[in-house]
mmCIF file of C-alpha atoms in Angstrom:
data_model
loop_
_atom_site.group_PDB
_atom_site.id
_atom_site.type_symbol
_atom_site.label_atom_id
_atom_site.label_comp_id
_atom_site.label_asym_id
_atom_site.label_seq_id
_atom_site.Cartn_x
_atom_site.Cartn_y
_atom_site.Cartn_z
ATOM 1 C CA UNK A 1 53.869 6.693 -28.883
ATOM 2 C CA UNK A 2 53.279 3.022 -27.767
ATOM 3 C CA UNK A 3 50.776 2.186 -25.117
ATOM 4 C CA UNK A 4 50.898 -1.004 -22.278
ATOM 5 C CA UNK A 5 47.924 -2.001 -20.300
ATOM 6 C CA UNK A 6 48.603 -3.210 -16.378
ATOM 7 C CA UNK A 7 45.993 -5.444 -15.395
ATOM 8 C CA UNK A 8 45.314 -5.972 -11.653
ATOM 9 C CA UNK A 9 42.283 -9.028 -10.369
ATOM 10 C CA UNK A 10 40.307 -7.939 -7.475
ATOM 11 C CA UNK A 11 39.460 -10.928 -5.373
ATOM 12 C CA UNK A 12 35.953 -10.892 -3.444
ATOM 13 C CA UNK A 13 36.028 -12.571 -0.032
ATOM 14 C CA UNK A 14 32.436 -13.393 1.283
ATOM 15 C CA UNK A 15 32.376 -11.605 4.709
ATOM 16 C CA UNK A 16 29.144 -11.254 7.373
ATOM 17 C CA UNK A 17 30.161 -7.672 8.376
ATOM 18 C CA UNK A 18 29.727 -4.528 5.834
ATOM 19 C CA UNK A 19 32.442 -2.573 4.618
ATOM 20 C CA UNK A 20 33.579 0.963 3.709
ATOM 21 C CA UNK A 21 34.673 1.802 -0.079
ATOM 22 C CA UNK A 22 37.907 1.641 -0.170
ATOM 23 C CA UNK A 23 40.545 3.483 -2.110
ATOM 24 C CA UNK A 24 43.822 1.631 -3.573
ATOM 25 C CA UNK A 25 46.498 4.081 -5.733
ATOM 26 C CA UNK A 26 48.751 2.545 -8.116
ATOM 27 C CA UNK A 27 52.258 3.870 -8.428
ATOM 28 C CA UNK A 28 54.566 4.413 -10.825
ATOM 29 C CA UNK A 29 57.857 4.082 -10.068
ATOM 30 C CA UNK A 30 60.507 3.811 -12.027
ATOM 31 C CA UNK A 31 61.287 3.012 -15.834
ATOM 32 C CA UNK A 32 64.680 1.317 -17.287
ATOM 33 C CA UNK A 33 66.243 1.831 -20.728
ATOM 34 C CA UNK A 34 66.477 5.861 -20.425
ATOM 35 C CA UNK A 35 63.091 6.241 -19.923
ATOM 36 C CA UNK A 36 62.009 8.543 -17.502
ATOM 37 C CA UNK A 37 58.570 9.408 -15.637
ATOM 38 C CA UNK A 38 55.931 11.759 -16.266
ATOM 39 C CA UNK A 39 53.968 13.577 -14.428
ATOM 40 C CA UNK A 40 50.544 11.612 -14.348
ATOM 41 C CA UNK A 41 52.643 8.969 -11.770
ATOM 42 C CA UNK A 42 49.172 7.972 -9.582
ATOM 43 C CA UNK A 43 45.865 6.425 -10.391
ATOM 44 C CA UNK A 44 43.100 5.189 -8.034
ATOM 45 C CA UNK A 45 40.850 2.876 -7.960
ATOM 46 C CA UNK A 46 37.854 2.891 -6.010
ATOM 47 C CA UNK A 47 35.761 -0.188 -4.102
ATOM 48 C CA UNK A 48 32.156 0.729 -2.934
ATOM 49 C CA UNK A 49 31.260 -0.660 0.078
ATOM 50 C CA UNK A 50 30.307 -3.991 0.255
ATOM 51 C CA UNK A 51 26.700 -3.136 1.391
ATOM 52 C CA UNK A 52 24.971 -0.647 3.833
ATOM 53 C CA UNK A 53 26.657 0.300 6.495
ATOM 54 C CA UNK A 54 23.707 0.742 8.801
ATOM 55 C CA UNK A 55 22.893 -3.044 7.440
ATOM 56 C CA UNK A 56 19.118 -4.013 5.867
ATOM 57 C CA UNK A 57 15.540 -4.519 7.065
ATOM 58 C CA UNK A 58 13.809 -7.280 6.445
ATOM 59 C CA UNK A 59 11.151 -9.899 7.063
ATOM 60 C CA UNK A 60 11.681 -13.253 7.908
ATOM 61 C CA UNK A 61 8.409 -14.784 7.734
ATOM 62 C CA UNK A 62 6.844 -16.486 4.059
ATOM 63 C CA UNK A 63 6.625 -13.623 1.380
ATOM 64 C CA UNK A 64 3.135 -15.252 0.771
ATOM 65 C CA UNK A 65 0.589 -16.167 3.932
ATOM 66 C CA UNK A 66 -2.503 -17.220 3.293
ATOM 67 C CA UNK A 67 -5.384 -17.241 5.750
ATOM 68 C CA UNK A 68 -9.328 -19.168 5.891
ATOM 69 C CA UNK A 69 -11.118 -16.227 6.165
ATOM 70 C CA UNK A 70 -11.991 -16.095 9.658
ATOM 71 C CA UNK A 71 -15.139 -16.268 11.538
ATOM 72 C CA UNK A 72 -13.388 -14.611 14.970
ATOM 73 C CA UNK A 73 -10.986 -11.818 15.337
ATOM 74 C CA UNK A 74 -7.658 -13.787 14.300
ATOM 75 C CA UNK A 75 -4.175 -12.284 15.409
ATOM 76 C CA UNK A 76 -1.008 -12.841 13.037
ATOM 77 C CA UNK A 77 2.290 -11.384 13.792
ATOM 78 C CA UNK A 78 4.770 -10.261 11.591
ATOM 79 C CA UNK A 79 8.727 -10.625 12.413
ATOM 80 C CA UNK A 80 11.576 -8.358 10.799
ATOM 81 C CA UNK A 81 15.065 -7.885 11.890
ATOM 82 C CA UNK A 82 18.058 -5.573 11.328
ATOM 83 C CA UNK A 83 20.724 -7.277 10.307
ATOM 84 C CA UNK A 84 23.923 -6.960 8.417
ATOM 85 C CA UNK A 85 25.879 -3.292 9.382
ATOM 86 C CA UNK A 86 24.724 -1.720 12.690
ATOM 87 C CA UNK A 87 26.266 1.839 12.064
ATOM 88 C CA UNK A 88 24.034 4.772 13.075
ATOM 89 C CA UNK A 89 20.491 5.391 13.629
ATOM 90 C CA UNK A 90 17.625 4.472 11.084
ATOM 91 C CA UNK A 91 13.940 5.003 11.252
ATOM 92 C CA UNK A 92 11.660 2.319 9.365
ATOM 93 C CA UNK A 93 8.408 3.242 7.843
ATOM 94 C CA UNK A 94 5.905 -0.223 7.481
ATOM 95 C CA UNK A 95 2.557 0.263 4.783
ATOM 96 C CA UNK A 96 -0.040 -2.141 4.369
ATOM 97 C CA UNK A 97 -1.117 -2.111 0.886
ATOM 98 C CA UNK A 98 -4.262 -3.437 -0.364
ATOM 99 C CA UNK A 99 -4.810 -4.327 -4.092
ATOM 100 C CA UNK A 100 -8.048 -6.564 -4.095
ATOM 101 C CA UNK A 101 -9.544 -6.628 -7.196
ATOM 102 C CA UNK A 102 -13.296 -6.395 -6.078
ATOM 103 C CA UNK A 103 -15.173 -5.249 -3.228
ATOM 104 C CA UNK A 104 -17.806 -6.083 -0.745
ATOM 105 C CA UNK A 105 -18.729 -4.197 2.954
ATOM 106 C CA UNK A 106 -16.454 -5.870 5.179
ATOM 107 C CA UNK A 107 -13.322 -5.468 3.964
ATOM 108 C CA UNK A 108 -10.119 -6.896 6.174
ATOM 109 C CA UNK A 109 -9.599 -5.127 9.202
ATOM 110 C CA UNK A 110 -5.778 -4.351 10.172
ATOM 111 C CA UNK A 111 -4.801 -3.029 12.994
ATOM 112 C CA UNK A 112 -1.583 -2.644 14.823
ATOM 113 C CA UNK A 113 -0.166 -3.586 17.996
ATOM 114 C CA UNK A 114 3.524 -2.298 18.490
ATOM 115 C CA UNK A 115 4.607 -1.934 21.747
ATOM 116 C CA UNK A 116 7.837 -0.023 20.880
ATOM 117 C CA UNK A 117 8.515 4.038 20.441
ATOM 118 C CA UNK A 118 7.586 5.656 17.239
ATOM 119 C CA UNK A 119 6.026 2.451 16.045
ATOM 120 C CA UNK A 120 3.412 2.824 12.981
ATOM 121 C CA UNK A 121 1.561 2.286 9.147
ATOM 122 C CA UNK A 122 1.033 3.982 6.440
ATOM 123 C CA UNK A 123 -1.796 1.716 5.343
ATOM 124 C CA UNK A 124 -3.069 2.478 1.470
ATOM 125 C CA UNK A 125 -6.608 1.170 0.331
ATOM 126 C CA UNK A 126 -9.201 -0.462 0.150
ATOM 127 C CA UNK A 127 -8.390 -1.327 -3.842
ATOM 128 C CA UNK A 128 -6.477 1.590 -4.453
ATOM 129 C CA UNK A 129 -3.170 3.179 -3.118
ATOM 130 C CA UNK A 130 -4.359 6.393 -1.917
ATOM 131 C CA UNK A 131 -3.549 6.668 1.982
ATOM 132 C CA UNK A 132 -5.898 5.701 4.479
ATOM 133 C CA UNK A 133 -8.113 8.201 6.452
ATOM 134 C CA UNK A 134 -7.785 7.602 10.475
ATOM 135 C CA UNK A 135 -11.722 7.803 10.297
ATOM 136 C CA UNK A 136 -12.937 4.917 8.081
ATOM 137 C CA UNK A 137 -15.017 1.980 8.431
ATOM 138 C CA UNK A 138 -12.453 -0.653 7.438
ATOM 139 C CA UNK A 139 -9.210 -0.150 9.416
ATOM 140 C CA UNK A 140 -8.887 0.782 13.608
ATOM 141 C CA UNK A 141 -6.671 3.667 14.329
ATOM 142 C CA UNK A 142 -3.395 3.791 14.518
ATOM 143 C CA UNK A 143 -3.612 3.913 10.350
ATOM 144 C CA UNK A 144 0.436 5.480 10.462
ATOM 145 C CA UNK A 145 3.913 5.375 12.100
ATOM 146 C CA UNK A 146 7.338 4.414 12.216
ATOM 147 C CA UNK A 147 9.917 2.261 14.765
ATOM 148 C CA UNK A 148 13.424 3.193 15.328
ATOM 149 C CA UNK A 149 16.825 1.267 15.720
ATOM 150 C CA UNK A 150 19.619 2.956 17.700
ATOM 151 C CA UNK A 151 23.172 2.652 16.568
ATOM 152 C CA UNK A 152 24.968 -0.615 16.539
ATOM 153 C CA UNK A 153 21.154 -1.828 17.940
ATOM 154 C CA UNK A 154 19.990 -5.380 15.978
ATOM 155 C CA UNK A 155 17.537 -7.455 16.653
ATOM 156 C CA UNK A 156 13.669 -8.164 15.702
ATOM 157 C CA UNK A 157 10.149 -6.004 16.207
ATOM 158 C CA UNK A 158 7.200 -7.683 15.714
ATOM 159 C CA UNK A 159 4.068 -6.375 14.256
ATOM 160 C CA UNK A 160 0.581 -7.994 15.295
ATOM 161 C CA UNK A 161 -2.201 -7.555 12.706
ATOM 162 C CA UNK A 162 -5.904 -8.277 13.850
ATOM 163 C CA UNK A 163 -7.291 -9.535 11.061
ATOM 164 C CA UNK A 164 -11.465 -9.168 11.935
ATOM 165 C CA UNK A 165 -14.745 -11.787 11.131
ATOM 166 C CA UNK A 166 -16.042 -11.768 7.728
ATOM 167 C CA UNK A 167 -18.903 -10.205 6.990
ATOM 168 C CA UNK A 168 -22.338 -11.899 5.237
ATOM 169 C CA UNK A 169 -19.657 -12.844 1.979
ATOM 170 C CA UNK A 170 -16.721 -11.709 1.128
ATOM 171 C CA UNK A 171 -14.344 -11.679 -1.671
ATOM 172 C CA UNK A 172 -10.684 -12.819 -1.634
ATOM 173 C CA UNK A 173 -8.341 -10.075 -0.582
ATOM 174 C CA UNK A 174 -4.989 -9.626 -0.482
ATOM 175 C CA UNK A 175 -2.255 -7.016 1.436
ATOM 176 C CA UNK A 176 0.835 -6.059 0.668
ATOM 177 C CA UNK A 177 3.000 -5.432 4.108
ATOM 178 C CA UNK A 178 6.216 -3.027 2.601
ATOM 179 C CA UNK A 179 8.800 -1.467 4.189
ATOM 180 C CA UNK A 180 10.411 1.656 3.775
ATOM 181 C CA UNK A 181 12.861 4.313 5.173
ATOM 182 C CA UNK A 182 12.071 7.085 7.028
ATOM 183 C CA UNK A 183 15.881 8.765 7.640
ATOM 184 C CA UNK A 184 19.375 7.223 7.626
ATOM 185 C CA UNK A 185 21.083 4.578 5.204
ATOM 186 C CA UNK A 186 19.537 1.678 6.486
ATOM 187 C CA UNK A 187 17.979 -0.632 3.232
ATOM 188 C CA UNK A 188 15.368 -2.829 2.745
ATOM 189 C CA UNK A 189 16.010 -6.017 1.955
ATOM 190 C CA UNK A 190 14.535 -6.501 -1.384
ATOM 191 C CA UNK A 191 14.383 -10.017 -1.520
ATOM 192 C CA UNK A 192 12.286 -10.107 1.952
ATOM 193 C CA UNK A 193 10.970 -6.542 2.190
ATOM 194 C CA UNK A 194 7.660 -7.386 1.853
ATOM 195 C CA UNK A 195 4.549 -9.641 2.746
ATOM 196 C CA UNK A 196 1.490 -10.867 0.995
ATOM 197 C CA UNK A 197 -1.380 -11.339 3.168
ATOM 198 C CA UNK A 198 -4.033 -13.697 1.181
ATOM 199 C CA UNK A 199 -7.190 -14.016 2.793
ATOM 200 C CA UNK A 200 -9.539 -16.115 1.286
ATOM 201 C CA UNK A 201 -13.096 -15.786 0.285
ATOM 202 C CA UNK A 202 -16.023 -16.722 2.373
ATOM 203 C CA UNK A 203 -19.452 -17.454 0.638
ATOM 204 C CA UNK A 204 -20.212 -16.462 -3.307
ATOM 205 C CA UNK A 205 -19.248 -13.094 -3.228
ATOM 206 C CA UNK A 206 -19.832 -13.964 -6.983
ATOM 207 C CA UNK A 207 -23.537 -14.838 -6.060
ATOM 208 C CA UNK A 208 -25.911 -18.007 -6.987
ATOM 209 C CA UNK A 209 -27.924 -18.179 -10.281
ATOM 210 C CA UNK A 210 -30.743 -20.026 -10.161
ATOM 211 C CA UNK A 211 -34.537 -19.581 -11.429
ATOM 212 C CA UNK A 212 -37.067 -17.771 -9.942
ATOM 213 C CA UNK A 213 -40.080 -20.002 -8.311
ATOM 214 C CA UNK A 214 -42.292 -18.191 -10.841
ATOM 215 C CA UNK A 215 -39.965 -19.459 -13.885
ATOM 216 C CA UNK A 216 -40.054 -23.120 -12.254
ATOM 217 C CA UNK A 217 -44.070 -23.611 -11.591
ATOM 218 C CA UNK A 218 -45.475 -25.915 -14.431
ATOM 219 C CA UNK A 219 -46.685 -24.624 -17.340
ATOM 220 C CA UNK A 220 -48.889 -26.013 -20.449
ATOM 221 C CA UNK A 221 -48.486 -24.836 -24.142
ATOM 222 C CA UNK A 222 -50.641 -25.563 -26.722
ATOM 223 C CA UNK A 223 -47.885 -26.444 -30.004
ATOM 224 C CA UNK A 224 -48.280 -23.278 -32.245
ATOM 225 C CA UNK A 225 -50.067 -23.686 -35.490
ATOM 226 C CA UNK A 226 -49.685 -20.657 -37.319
ATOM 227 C CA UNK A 227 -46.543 -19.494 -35.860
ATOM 228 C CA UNK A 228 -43.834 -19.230 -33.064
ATOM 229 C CA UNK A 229 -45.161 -18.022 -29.401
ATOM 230 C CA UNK A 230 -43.097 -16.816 -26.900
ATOM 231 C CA UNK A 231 -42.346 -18.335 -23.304
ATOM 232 C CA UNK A 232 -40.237 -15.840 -20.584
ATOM 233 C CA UNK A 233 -37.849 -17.953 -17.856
ATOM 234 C CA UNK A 234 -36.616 -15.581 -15.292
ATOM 235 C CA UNK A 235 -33.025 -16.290 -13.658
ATOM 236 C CA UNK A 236 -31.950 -14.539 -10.256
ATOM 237 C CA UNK A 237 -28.539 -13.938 -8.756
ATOM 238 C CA UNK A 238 -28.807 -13.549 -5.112
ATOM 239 C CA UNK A 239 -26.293 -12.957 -2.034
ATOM 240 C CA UNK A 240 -23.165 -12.081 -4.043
ATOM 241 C CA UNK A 241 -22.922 -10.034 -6.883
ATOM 242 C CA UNK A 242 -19.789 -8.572 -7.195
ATOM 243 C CA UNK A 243 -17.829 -8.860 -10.909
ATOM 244 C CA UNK A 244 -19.245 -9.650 -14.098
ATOM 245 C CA UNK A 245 -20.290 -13.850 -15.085
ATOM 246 C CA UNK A 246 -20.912 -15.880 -17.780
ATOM 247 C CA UNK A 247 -24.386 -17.999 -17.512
ATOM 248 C CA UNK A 248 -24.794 -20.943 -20.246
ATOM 249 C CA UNK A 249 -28.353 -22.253 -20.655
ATOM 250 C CA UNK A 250 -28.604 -25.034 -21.989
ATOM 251 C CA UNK A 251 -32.076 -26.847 -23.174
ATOM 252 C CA UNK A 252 -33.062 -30.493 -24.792
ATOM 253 C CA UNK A 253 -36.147 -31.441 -26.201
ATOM 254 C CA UNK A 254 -37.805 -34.283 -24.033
ATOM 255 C CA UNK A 255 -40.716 -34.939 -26.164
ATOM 256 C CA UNK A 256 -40.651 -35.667 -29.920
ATOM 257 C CA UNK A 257 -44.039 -33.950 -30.158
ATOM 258 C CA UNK A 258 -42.416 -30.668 -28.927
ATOM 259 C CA UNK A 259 -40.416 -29.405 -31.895
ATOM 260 C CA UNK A 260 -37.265 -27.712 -29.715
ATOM 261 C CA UNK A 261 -33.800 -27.983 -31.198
ATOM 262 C CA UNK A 262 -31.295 -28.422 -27.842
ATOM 263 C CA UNK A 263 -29.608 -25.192 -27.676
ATOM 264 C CA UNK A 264 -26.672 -23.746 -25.655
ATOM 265 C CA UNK A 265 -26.426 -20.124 -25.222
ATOM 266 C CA UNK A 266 -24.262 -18.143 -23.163
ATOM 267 C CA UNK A 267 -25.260 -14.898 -21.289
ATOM 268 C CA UNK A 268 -23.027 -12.474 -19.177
ATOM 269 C CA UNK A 269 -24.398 -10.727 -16.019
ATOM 270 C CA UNK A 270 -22.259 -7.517 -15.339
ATOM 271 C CA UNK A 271 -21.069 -6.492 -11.598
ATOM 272 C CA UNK A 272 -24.619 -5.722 -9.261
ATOM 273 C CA UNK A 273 -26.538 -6.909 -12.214
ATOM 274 C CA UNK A 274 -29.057 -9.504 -10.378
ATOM 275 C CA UNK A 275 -31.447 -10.696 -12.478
ATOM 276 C CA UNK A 276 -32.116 -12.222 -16.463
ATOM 277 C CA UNK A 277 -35.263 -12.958 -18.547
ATOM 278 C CA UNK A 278 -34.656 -15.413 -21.036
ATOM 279 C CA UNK A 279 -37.195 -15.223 -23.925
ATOM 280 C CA UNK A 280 -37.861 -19.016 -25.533
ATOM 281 C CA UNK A 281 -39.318 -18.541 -28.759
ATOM 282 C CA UNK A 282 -40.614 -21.855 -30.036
ATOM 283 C CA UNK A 283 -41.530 -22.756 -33.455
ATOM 284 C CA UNK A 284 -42.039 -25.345 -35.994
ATOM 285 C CA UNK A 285 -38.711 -25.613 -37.357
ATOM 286 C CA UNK A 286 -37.442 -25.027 -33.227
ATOM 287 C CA UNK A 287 -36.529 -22.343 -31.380
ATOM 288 C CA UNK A 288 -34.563 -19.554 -30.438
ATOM 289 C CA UNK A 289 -33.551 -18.235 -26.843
ATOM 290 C CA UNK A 290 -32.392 -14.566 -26.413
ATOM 291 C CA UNK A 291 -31.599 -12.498 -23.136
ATOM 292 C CA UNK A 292 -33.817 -9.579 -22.672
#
């Protein structure tokens, strides 16, 4: 038994409209030489359709906007569009997702302000993706919903986010805007179905180190004689103190008659901690500084 293979090129036209799958059979029909057909005469092939047929949602602003965190309520609107195949009736689902890394009290404040039927969010957060409650102190109701298209309806909606004032300081926080799909075979765009929403931070959130005015009133040693003594410097961290930091002290020796060996050290302060004591121990040979 010998074997032939028929080879058949497909050629892909780039078209603005969707398509159905289509179905092409190839035929057998006839053979030469005293050969004769068998039965297995027919075989299909099979083209999906070029994309959905109820078309895509998607956004057409920047996947990335970033905002000065503002001192006023500040509105931003969102634009998306149905495009692409128009067949049939789709419901789109939008969630605001937020996926800051820290925290502080006055987190971003979304809220909504669709003007069309069965517009809504499903908004996840603050830092986590666990669903919204409708009562909370970060985010206004309406916290869920959806908007529908009609069939062979296009066009844009527009979503209006109130982004609120920032509070005393405030970290740098960022929302995802997604979109899903409630019912139908309308898709998401992936390449544009989704927003980031940067807003930046306002203040130190991370807080200010500094001495306290105890650690900074003059002092006078007498140089040990029979040993090291001890001197305490006290460091604060005030307004912010969200996430962990690194503090490097760093002392020099100013006066030959002071025997202190410059010295850098480095000390991390951990999330809400707010305040060090350095211990200087000073010798002969120079010193030694320690966290406490």
């Amino acid at each position: 038994m010998s074997k032939d293979v028929i080879k058949f090129t497909f050629n892909s036209e780039i078209v603005s409209r969707s398509e159905f799958a289509e179905v092409f059979e190839v035929l057998l029909v006839g053979a030469t030489d005293g050969a004769v057909l068998g039965s297995q005469q027919v075989a299909r092939v099979t083209i999906a359709k070029s994309d959905s047929l109820s078309g895509v949602v998607r956004f057409l602003n920047q996947s990335l906007v970033t905002l000065v965190n503002p001192d006023s309520t500040l509105k931003l609107s969102l634009v998306l569009e149905r495009a692409g195949g128009l067949v049939g009736d789709a419901t789109v689902r939008g969630a605001a997702v937020n996926f800051q890394k820290s925290f502080l009290r006055g987190h971003r404040l979304i809220q909504t302000g669709f003007t069309l039927r069965q517009v809504a969010w499903i908004l996840l957060g603050p830092n986590s993706k666990e669903v919204l409650p409708p009562l909370n102190k970060d985010i206004r109701e309406p916290v869920n919903g959806s908007f529908f298209f009609s069939d062979g309806e296009e066009g844009t909606r527009v979503i209006e986010l109130q982004i609120l004032p920032h509070g005393e300081v405030e970290v740098e926080e960022a929302f995802v805007v997604e979109l899903s799909i409630l019912s139908g075979a309308l898709d998401v765009d992936p390449r544009a179905g989704s927003v980031t929403l940067k807003i930046e931070k306002f203040g130190d959130p991370n807080g200010i180190v500094q001495f306290t005015e105890d650690a900074l009133r003059e002092r006078v040693y007498n140089e040990a004689t029979d040993g090291p003594f001890n001197i305490s410097l006290s460091v604060t961290r005030r307004e912010g103190v969200v996430g962990n930091i690194t503090v490097r002290f760093h002392s020099d020796a100013f006066y030959s008659l002071v025997k202190l060996i410059p010295l850098r050290v480095r000390a991390v302060m951990e999330n809400l901690e707010t305040s060090w004591n350095f211990k200087t121990v000073i010798s002969r040979p120079g010193k030694l500084m320690e966290k406490t």
